[in-house]
Amino acid sequence: MSYYSLTSIPDYYGIDALLTEEHKLIRQSVRDWVESFVMPQIDHAAQNHTDIPNLMKELGQIGALGPYIPVEYGGSGLDQISYGLIMQELERGDSAVRSAASVQSSLVMFPINEFGSEEQKRKYLPKLAAGEMIGSFGLTEPNHGSDPGSMETHFKDMEDHYLLNGAKMWITNSPLCDIAVVWAKNEEGKVQGLIVERGMEGFTTPETHNKWSLRASKTGELVFNDVKVPKENLLPGVTGLKGPLSCLNSARYGISWGVIGAAIDCYCTAVQYSKERKQFGKPIGSYQLQQKKLAEFLTEITKAQLLCLQLGNLKNDHKATPAQISMAKRNNVNMAIEIARESRQILGGMGIMGEFPMMRHAANLESVITYEGTHDVHLLITGLDITGINAF
Ligand code: TGC
Ligand code: FAD
């Protein structure tokens, strides 16, 4: 259970008035689930570097996997603001929980729904939505992170199948996945997506150990050594880097909302603690230096909420540009990591303890500020949008 009352979760600018009843119901049900399922076990999972048992099936049951995927394929057919609110609530619990849901939704279900054949949609989407099947997304390689266009993973047309070779690194849920959506170059050097299934000969998923961040999430590699991929596993609907990058638009959008949840968890904890903890005979919240921190946290959270809400409106109207999404991802992750770090200080020594969430969120956000495009890459995307000059 959270250390603070859930009624203290901030809505300083009355943004709830801009949400529908359905939005608020969805948010409440995910919030309740996070309180009862995630909060009691997240510190243990993070401290012990283990994943949360049954997480994907639980996420499936609450409708957090592919919320905007059409109902006929097992999704919930919800709008983009609902998706954002779900991500926010999940990340109030932990970035690992939001990561699990956003990879499955935006990086696995989205490309299958958007670029897959009818057979692929029917075969994979309902099981992914239910959490009965776990997906991963392979874009990053050992030698190519920010620059995925230089990827080396490639496949050859062998008439009756494709032969896939290469390796992907830093892949969320790779050790657990049943399928991986893998981006690789064809013989013309063009990027295409393939669905690789666990059990295909030559496909392995070694785990990456010793992370200090996202410790409740499994990360690993995807290694392809002469993997024979059936021809029907090629995603037919897209060729080129815009395929994986359009999945990233969806995931980055979800992260922009998600990290508000992490910031809220830190902010609410700090407010509560500052009222309870006394030093020099008075609550520490009575001192101007602590109030400055709290006031700035609330200001930044409120700005981030407004940014996301309008981005969600644009996304619902199919008008959100990749550069607008980059701005929100960059701003909001930075906002959240600053709040996690500063709010830890408000708790003094207690701030380093597992009973409070700040160290865990701060450590998680070190990954979030790097994955889905680094803080610097998103700045360069904004710079390019402003000037028209590519500074990569
Ligand atoms: P560039 O020449 O600019 O573009 C190539 C083609 O792609 C199109 N495009 C996009 N399309 C859709 N959405 C976007 N955001 C797009 N950005 C570019 C572009 O129009 C072009 O299309 P066409 O038809 O002309 O070919 O590409 P570039 O090679 O110069 O690279 C651009 C750059 C650096 C912005 C991009 O590659 C980038 O974003 N790099 C960062 C890599 C990244 O974000 N990797 C994420 C890996 S997945 C992950 O981290 C999951 S973590 C999950 C979790 O646990 O939550
Ligand atoms: P690099 O690209 O080597 O960057 C190193 C530094 O150089 C960064 O600070 C960067 O901003 C800077 N830099 C790079 N290019 C430029 C430039 N042109 N100008 C100025 N500075 C530059 N990937 C997937 O495909 N699927 C996943 O599921 C996935 N999950 C992840 C989970 C975790 C926990 C982590 C940590 C990463 C995950 N990633 C995943 C990979 C992630 O997307 C990459 O780590 C990220 O894109 C950065 O790539 P890199 O680590 O190779 O860093």
Coordinates of C-alpha atoms and ligand atoms in Angstrom, one line a residue:
M1 CA 0.0 0.0 0.0
S2 CA 1.1 3.5 -0.7
Y3 CA 2.5 5.6 2.3
Y4 CA 0.2 8.5 1.4
S5 CA -3.5 8.7 0.8
L6 CA -4.6 8.3 -2.8
T7 CA -6.8 11.3 -2.4
S8 CA -3.6 13.4 -2.2
I9 CA -2.7 12.6 -5.9
P10 CA -2.5 16.0 -7.5
D11 CA -4.9 17.5 -10.0
Y12 CA -3.8 21.1 -9.4
Y13 CA -5.3 22.6 -12.6
G14 CA -8.6 20.6 -12.5
I15 CA -7.5 18.5 -15.5
D16 CA -10.0 15.8 -14.4
A17 CA -12.8 18.1 -15.8
L18 CA -11.3 17.5 -19.2
L19 CA -11.5 13.7 -18.9
T20 CA -14.5 11.6 -19.6
E21 CA -16.2 9.4 -17.0
E22 CA -14.8 6.4 -18.9
H23 CA -11.2 7.8 -18.6
K24 CA -11.7 8.3 -14.8
L25 CA -13.1 4.8 -14.3
I26 CA -10.2 3.2 -16.2
R27 CA -7.7 5.2 -14.2
Q28 CA -9.3 4.2 -11.0
S29 CA -9.4 0.6 -11.8
V30 CA -5.8 0.5 -12.8
R31 CA -4.9 2.5 -9.7
D32 CA -6.7 0.0 -7.5
W33 CA -4.9 -2.9 -9.1
V34 CA -1.5 -1.2 -8.7
E35 CA -2.3 -0.6 -5.0
S36 CA -3.4 -4.2 -4.4
F37 CA -1.0 -6.2 -6.7
V38 CA 2.1 -4.1 -7.4
M39 CA 2.7 -2.1 -4.3
P40 CA 2.9 -5.0 -1.9
Q41 CA 5.6 -6.8 -3.9
I42 CA 7.5 -4.3 -5.9
D43 CA 10.3 -3.5 -3.4
H44 CA 10.9 -7.3 -3.0
A45 CA 11.1 -7.8 -6.7
A46 CA 13.4 -4.9 -7.3
Q47 CA 15.7 -5.7 -4.4
N48 CA 15.9 -9.3 -5.5
H49 CA 16.2 -8.6 -9.2
T50 CA 13.3 -10.8 -10.1
D51 CA 10.3 -10.3 -12.3
I52 CA 6.8 -10.1 -10.8
P53 CA 5.1 -13.5 -11.0
N54 CA 2.1 -13.7 -13.3
L55 CA 2.5 -10.0 -14.2
M56 CA 1.6 -10.3 -17.9
K57 CA -1.6 -12.3 -17.2
E58 CA -2.6 -9.8 -14.6
L59 CA -2.0 -6.9 -17.0
G60 CA -4.1 -8.8 -19.6
Q61 CA -6.9 -9.2 -17.1
I62 CA -7.1 -5.5 -16.3
G63 CA -7.0 -4.6 -20.0
A64 CA -3.6 -2.9 -19.9
L65 CA -2.2 -4.8 -22.9
G66 CA -3.1 -3.2 -26.2
P67 CA -5.8 -1.0 -24.8
Y68 CA -6.2 0.8 -28.2
I69 CA -6.1 -2.4 -30.3
P70 CA -9.5 -3.1 -31.8
V71 CA -11.8 -5.3 -29.8
E72 CA -12.0 -7.9 -32.6
Y73 CA -8.3 -8.7 -32.0
G74 CA -8.6 -8.9 -28.2
G75 CA -7.9 -5.2 -27.4
S76 CA -10.2 -2.8 -25.7
G77 CA -10.6 -0.3 -28.6
L78 CA -9.9 2.6 -26.2
D79 CA -8.6 6.1 -27.1
Q80 CA -5.1 7.4 -26.6
I81 CA -5.8 9.3 -23.4
S82 CA -7.1 6.1 -21.8
Y83 CA -3.8 4.5 -22.9
G84 CA -1.9 7.3 -21.4
L85 CA -3.7 7.2 -18.1
I86 CA -3.2 3.4 -17.8
M87 CA 0.6 4.0 -18.4
Q88 CA 0.6 6.7 -15.7
E89 CA -1.0 4.5 -13.1
L90 CA 1.3 1.5 -13.9
E91 CA 4.4 3.6 -13.6
R92 CA 3.2 5.0 -10.3
G93 CA 3.8 1.4 -9.2
D94 CA 7.1 0.9 -11.1
S95 CA 8.6 1.7 -14.5
A96 CA 9.2 -2.1 -14.9
V97 CA 5.4 -2.6 -14.9
R98 CA 4.8 0.2 -17.4
S99 CA 7.6 -1.1 -19.5
A100 CA 6.1 -4.6 -19.6
A101 CA 2.7 -3.1 -20.8
S102 CA 4.2 -0.6 -23.2
V103 CA 6.5 -3.1 -25.0
Q104 CA 3.7 -5.6 -25.4
S105 CA 1.2 -2.9 -26.5
S106 CA 3.2 -0.4 -28.5
L107 CA 6.1 -2.4 -29.7
V108 CA 4.6 -5.8 -30.3
M109 CA 0.8 -5.5 -30.7
F110 CA 1.0 -2.1 -32.5
P111 CA 3.2 -3.3 -35.4
I112 CA 1.3 -6.6 -35.8
N113 CA -2.0 -4.6 -35.9
E114 CA -0.6 -1.9 -38.1
F115 CA 1.7 -3.8 -40.5
G116 CA 0.6 -7.5 -40.0
S117 CA -1.4 -9.8 -42.3
E118 CA -4.9 -10.8 -41.2
E119 CA -3.6 -14.2 -40.3
Q120 CA -0.9 -12.7 -38.1
K121 CA -3.4 -10.5 -36.3
R122 CA -5.7 -13.4 -35.6
K123 CA -2.9 -15.7 -34.6
Y124 CA -1.0 -13.4 -32.2
L125 CA -3.0 -10.4 -31.0
P126 CA -5.7 -12.1 -28.8
K127 CA -3.1 -14.1 -26.9
L128 CA -0.8 -11.0 -26.5
A129 CA -3.8 -9.0 -25.2
A130 CA -4.6 -11.7 -22.7
G131 CA -1.0 -11.9 -21.5
E132 CA -1.0 -15.6 -22.5
M133 CA 1.8 -14.8 -24.9
I134 CA 4.7 -12.4 -24.1
G135 CA 6.3 -10.3 -26.9
S136 CA 9.6 -8.5 -27.2
F137 CA 10.8 -5.9 -29.7
G138 CA 14.3 -6.1 -31.3
L139 CA 15.7 -3.0 -32.8
T140 CA 18.8 -2.0 -30.8
E141 CA 22.1 -3.9 -31.5
P142 CA 25.4 -4.1 -29.7
N143 CA 26.9 -1.7 -32.2
H144 CA 23.9 0.4 -33.1
G145 CA 21.7 2.0 -30.5
S146 CA 20.8 5.6 -31.3
D147 CA 21.5 4.9 -35.0
P148 CA 19.3 1.9 -35.7
G149 CA 19.5 2.6 -39.5
S150 CA 23.0 1.1 -39.4
M151 CA 21.8 -2.2 -38.0
E152 CA 23.6 -5.4 -39.1
T153 CA 21.0 -8.0 -38.5
H154 CA 19.9 -9.3 -41.9
F155 CA 17.9 -12.0 -43.6
K156 CA 18.1 -13.8 -47.0
D157 CA 15.3 -15.1 -49.1
M158 CA 15.8 -18.9 -49.3
E159 CA 12.7 -19.5 -51.5
D160 CA 10.7 -21.5 -48.9
H161 CA 11.9 -19.5 -45.8
Y162 CA 14.0 -16.5 -44.7
L163 CA 17.4 -17.1 -43.1
L164 CA 18.0 -14.7 -40.2
N165 CA 21.4 -13.8 -38.7
G166 CA 22.5 -11.2 -36.2
A167 CA 21.9 -10.1 -32.6
K168 CA 19.8 -7.6 -30.7
M169 CA 20.8 -6.2 -27.3
W170 CA 19.0 -4.5 -24.3
I171 CA 15.7 -6.2 -25.1
T172 CA 13.0 -5.8 -22.5
N173 CA 11.4 -9.2 -21.7
S174 CA 13.7 -11.1 -24.1
P175 CA 14.3 -13.9 -21.6
L176 CA 10.6 -14.4 -21.1
C177 CA 9.3 -13.8 -24.6
D178 CA 7.3 -16.3 -26.7
I179 CA 7.7 -14.1 -29.8
A180 CA 9.9 -11.3 -30.9
V181 CA 9.2 -8.6 -33.4
V182 CA 12.6 -8.3 -35.0
W183 CA 13.7 -5.5 -37.4
A184 CA 16.3 -6.7 -39.9
K185 CA 17.7 -5.8 -43.3
N186 CA 16.6 -7.6 -46.4
E187 CA 19.1 -8.3 -49.3
E188 CA 18.5 -4.8 -50.7
G189 CA 19.5 -3.3 -47.3
K190 CA 15.9 -2.3 -46.5
V191 CA 14.6 -2.7 -43.0
Q192 CA 11.6 -5.1 -42.5
G193 CA 9.9 -6.7 -39.5
L194 CA 9.8 -10.5 -38.8
I195 CA 8.0 -12.4 -36.1
V196 CA 10.4 -14.8 -34.6
E197 CA 9.0 -17.5 -32.3
R198 CA 10.7 -19.2 -29.3
G199 CA 11.7 -22.7 -30.3
M200 CA 12.9 -21.8 -33.7
E201 CA 16.3 -23.4 -34.1
G202 CA 19.2 -21.0 -33.7
F203 CA 17.2 -18.4 -31.7
T204 CA 18.4 -17.8 -28.2
T205 CA 17.6 -15.1 -25.6
P206 CA 20.4 -14.8 -23.0
E207 CA 19.5 -12.6 -20.0
T208 CA 21.5 -9.4 -19.1
H209 CA 22.4 -9.6 -15.4
N210 CA 23.6 -7.0 -12.8
K211 CA 21.4 -4.0 -13.7
W212 CA 21.0 -1.3 -11.1
S213 CA 17.9 -0.1 -12.9
L214 CA 14.5 -1.7 -13.8
R215 CA 15.4 -4.6 -11.5
A216 CA 11.9 -5.9 -11.6
S217 CA 12.1 -6.3 -15.4
K218 CA 14.0 -8.8 -17.4
T219 CA 16.3 -7.5 -20.0
G220 CA 18.4 -9.6 -22.5
E221 CA 19.6 -10.3 -26.0
L222 CA 18.0 -11.8 -29.0
V223 CA 20.5 -13.9 -30.9
F224 CA 19.9 -15.3 -34.4
N225 CA 22.2 -18.0 -35.7
D226 CA 20.9 -19.2 -39.1
V227 CA 17.3 -19.0 -37.9
K228 CA 14.8 -20.3 -40.5
V229 CA 11.8 -18.0 -40.3
P230 CA 8.7 -19.0 -42.2
K231 CA 7.7 -16.6 -45.0
E232 CA 4.3 -16.0 -43.4
N233 CA 6.1 -14.4 -40.4
L234 CA 7.3 -11.3 -42.4
L235 CA 5.2 -8.2 -41.6
P236 CA 4.0 -7.4 -45.1
G237 CA 2.7 -3.8 -44.4
V238 CA 5.9 -1.8 -44.1
T239 CA 9.5 -1.5 -45.5
G240 CA 12.1 1.0 -44.2
L241 CA 13.1 2.5 -40.8
K242 CA 9.7 4.2 -40.5
G243 CA 8.3 0.8 -39.5
P244 CA 10.1 0.5 -36.2
L245 CA 10.2 4.3 -35.7
S246 CA 6.4 4.5 -35.9
C247 CA 6.2 1.9 -33.1
L248 CA 8.4 4.1 -31.1
N249 CA 6.0 7.0 -31.5
S250 CA 3.4 5.0 -29.7
A251 CA 5.7 3.8 -27.0
R252 CA 7.3 7.2 -26.4
Y253 CA 3.9 8.7 -26.1
G254 CA 3.0 6.1 -23.4
I255 CA 6.2 6.9 -21.5
S256 CA 5.4 10.6 -21.5
W257 CA 2.3 9.7 -19.5
G258 CA 3.9 6.9 -17.5
V259 CA 6.7 8.9 -15.9
I260 CA 4.1 11.4 -14.5
G261 CA 3.0 8.4 -12.4
A262 CA 6.6 7.9 -11.0
A263 CA 6.8 11.6 -10.3
I264 CA 3.5 11.6 -8.5
D265 CA 4.5 8.6 -6.3
C266 CA 7.7 10.5 -5.3
Y267 CA 5.9 13.9 -4.8
C268 CA 3.0 12.5 -2.7
T269 CA 5.5 10.5 -0.5
A270 CA 7.6 13.7 0.0
V271 CA 4.6 15.8 0.9
Q272 CA 3.4 13.3 3.5
Y273 CA 6.8 12.8 5.0
S274 CA 7.5 16.6 5.2
K275 CA 4.4 17.0 7.3
E276 CA 5.2 14.1 9.7
R277 CA 9.0 14.5 10.1
K278 CA 10.0 17.1 12.7
Q279 CA 13.4 18.7 13.1
F280 CA 14.3 21.7 15.3
G281 CA 10.9 21.3 16.8
K282 CA 8.9 21.8 13.6
P283 CA 7.8 19.7 10.6
I284 CA 10.4 19.9 7.9
G285 CA 7.6 20.9 5.5
S286 CA 7.4 24.2 7.4
Y287 CA 10.8 25.3 6.1
Q288 CA 11.1 27.4 3.0
L289 CA 13.8 25.2 1.4
Q290 CA 11.6 22.1 1.6
Q291 CA 8.5 24.1 0.4
K292 CA 10.4 25.3 -2.6
K293 CA 11.1 21.7 -3.6
L294 CA 7.5 20.7 -3.2
A295 CA 6.2 23.7 -5.0
E296 CA 8.5 23.1 -7.9
F297 CA 7.6 19.4 -8.1
L298 CA 3.9 20.2 -8.3
T299 CA 4.5 22.9 -10.9
E300 CA 6.5 20.5 -13.1
I301 CA 4.0 17.6 -12.7
T302 CA 1.1 20.0 -13.6
K303 CA 3.0 21.2 -16.8
A304 CA 3.7 17.6 -17.7
Q305 CA 0.0 16.6 -17.3
L306 CA -1.1 19.4 -19.6
L307 CA 1.5 18.5 -22.2
C308 CA 0.3 14.9 -22.2
L309 CA -3.3 15.7 -22.3
Q310 CA -3.0 17.9 -25.4
L311 CA -0.6 15.4 -27.0
G312 CA -3.3 12.8 -26.4
N313 CA -5.9 15.0 -28.1
L314 CA -3.6 15.4 -31.1
K315 CA -2.9 11.7 -31.1
N316 CA -6.6 10.9 -31.0
D317 CA -7.0 13.1 -34.1
H318 CA -3.9 11.5 -35.8
K319 CA -2.2 14.9 -35.7
A320 CA 0.6 14.3 -33.2
T321 CA 4.0 14.6 -35.0
P322 CA 7.0 12.5 -34.0
A323 CA 8.8 15.7 -32.9
Q324 CA 5.9 16.7 -30.6
I325 CA 6.1 13.2 -29.0
S326 CA 9.9 13.6 -28.7
M327 CA 9.4 16.9 -26.8
A328 CA 7.0 15.3 -24.3
K329 CA 9.1 12.2 -23.8
R330 CA 12.3 14.2 -23.2
N331 CA 10.6 16.8 -21.0
N332 CA 8.6 14.5 -18.9
V333 CA 11.3 11.9 -18.2
N334 CA 13.7 14.6 -17.2
M335 CA 11.0 16.1 -14.9
A336 CA 10.4 12.7 -13.3
I337 CA 14.0 11.9 -12.7
E338 CA 14.7 15.3 -11.2
I339 CA 11.7 14.9 -8.8
A340 CA 12.8 11.4 -7.8
R341 CA 16.3 12.6 -7.0
E342 CA 15.2 15.8 -5.2
S343 CA 12.4 14.2 -3.3
R344 CA 14.8 11.5 -2.0
Q345 CA 16.6 14.3 -0.2
I346 CA 13.5 15.5 1.5
L347 CA 13.4 12.1 3.3
G348 CA 17.0 12.4 4.4
G349 CA 18.5 9.0 5.3
M350 CA 15.1 7.3 5.0
G351 CA 15.1 8.2 1.4
I352 CA 17.6 5.5 0.6
M353 CA 15.4 2.8 2.1
G354 CA 13.2 0.3 0.2
E355 CA 10.2 1.3 2.3
F356 CA 10.1 4.5 0.2
P357 CA 10.0 4.5 -3.6
M358 CA 12.4 7.3 -4.5
M359 CA 15.7 5.4 -5.0
R360 CA 13.8 2.7 -7.0
H361 CA 12.1 5.3 -9.2
A362 CA 15.3 7.3 -9.7
A363 CA 17.3 4.2 -10.7
N364 CA 14.5 3.1 -13.0
L365 CA 14.3 6.5 -14.7
E366 CA 18.0 6.2 -15.6
S367 CA 16.9 3.6 -18.1
V368 CA 13.8 5.4 -19.1
I369 CA 15.8 8.5 -20.0
T370 CA 18.0 6.3 -22.2
Y371 CA 15.6 3.9 -23.9
E372 CA 13.2 4.8 -26.6
G373 CA 15.6 7.4 -27.7
T374 CA 18.1 9.1 -25.3
H375 CA 17.5 12.6 -23.8
D376 CA 20.1 14.0 -26.2
V377 CA 18.6 12.2 -29.3
H378 CA 15.1 13.8 -28.5
L379 CA 16.7 17.2 -28.2
L380 CA 18.3 16.7 -31.6
I381 CA 14.9 15.7 -33.1
T382 CA 13.5 19.0 -31.8
G383 CA 16.5 20.9 -33.1
L384 CA 16.0 19.4 -36.5
D385 CA 12.3 20.2 -36.4
I386 CA 13.1 23.9 -35.6
T387 CA 15.9 24.5 -38.0
G388 CA 15.5 21.9 -40.7
I389 CA 19.1 21.0 -40.1
N390 CA 20.1 17.4 -39.2
A391 CA 22.6 17.6 -36.3
F392 CA 22.9 13.8 -35.8
Ligands
TGC1 P1 15.8 9.3 -40.8 O1 16.5 9.3 -42.1 O2 15.5 10.5 -40.1 O3 14.4 8.5 -41.0 C1 14.3 7.3 -41.7 C2 12.9 7.1 -42.1 O4 12.0 7.0 -41.0 C3 11.1 8.1 -40.9 N1 11.0 8.5 -39.6 C4 9.9 8.2 -38.8 N2 8.7 7.6 -39.1 C5 7.9 7.4 -38.1 N3 8.1 7.9 -36.9 C6 9.2 8.5 -36.5 N4 9.4 9.0 -35.3 C7 10.2 8.7 -37.5 N5 11.4 9.3 -37.6 C8 11.9 9.1 -38.8 C9 11.7 9.1 -41.9 O5 10.7 9.9 -42.4 C10 12.3 8.2 -42.9 O6 11.3 7.7 -43.7 P2 11.6 7.5 -45.3 O7 10.2 7.0 -45.8 O8 12.1 8.8 -45.9 O9 12.6 6.4 -45.4 O10 16.5 8.2 -39.8 P3 18.0 8.3 -39.2 O11 18.7 7.1 -39.5 O12 18.6 9.6 -39.5 O13 17.6 8.3 -37.6 C11 16.8 9.2 -37.0 C12 16.7 9.0 -35.5 C13 18.1 9.2 -34.8 C14 15.8 10.1 -35.0 C15 16.1 7.7 -35.1 O14 16.8 6.7 -35.6 C16 16.0 7.5 -33.6 O15 14.9 7.8 -33.1 N6 17.0 6.9 -32.8 C17 16.8 6.5 -31.4 C18 16.6 5.0 -31.4 C19 15.6 4.6 -30.4 O16 14.7 5.3 -30.0 N7 15.6 3.3 -30.2 C20 14.6 2.7 -29.3 C21 14.7 1.2 -29.3 S1 13.3 0.4 -28.6 C22 13.4 0.7 -27.0 O17 14.2 1.4 -26.5 C23 12.4 0.0 -26.1 S2 12.5 0.3 -24.5 C24 11.0 -0.4 -24.1 C25 10.6 -0.4 -22.7 O18 11.1 -1.3 -21.9 O19 9.6 0.4 -22.3
FAD2 P1 24.4 5.1 -27.8 O1 23.6 5.2 -29.0 O2 25.7 4.4 -27.9 O3 24.5 6.5 -27.1 C1 25.5 6.8 -26.1 C2 25.5 8.3 -25.9 O4 25.8 9.0 -27.1 C3 24.1 8.8 -25.5 O5 24.2 9.8 -24.5 C4 23.5 9.4 -26.7 O6 22.6 10.4 -26.5 C5 24.8 10.0 -27.4 N1 24.7 10.1 -28.8 C6 24.4 9.2 -29.8 N2 24.4 9.7 -31.0 C7 24.6 11.0 -30.8 C8 24.7 12.1 -31.7 N3 24.5 12.0 -33.0 N4 24.9 13.4 -31.2 C9 25.0 13.5 -29.9 N5 25.0 12.5 -29.0 C10 24.8 11.3 -29.5 N6 16.0 -1.6 -27.4 C11 15.2 -2.3 -28.1 O7 15.3 -2.4 -29.4 N7 14.2 -3.0 -27.5 C12 14.0 -3.0 -26.2 O8 13.0 -3.6 -25.7 C13 14.8 -2.2 -25.4 N8 14.7 -2.2 -24.0 C14 15.7 -1.6 -23.3 C15 15.7 -1.8 -21.9 C16 16.6 -1.2 -21.1 C17 16.6 -1.4 -19.6 C18 17.6 -0.3 -21.7 C19 18.7 0.3 -20.9 C20 17.6 -0.2 -23.1 C21 16.7 -0.8 -23.9 N9 16.7 -0.7 -25.3 C22 15.9 -1.5 -26.0 C23 17.8 0.0 -25.9 C24 17.7 1.5 -25.9 O9 16.8 1.9 -26.8 C25 19.1 2.0 -26.2 O10 19.9 1.8 -25.1 C26 19.1 3.5 -26.6 O11 18.4 3.7 -27.8 C27 20.5 4.1 -26.7 O12 21.4 3.3 -27.4 P2 22.8 2.9 -26.8 O13 22.6 2.4 -25.5 O14 23.5 2.0 -27.8 O15 23.6 4.3 -26.7

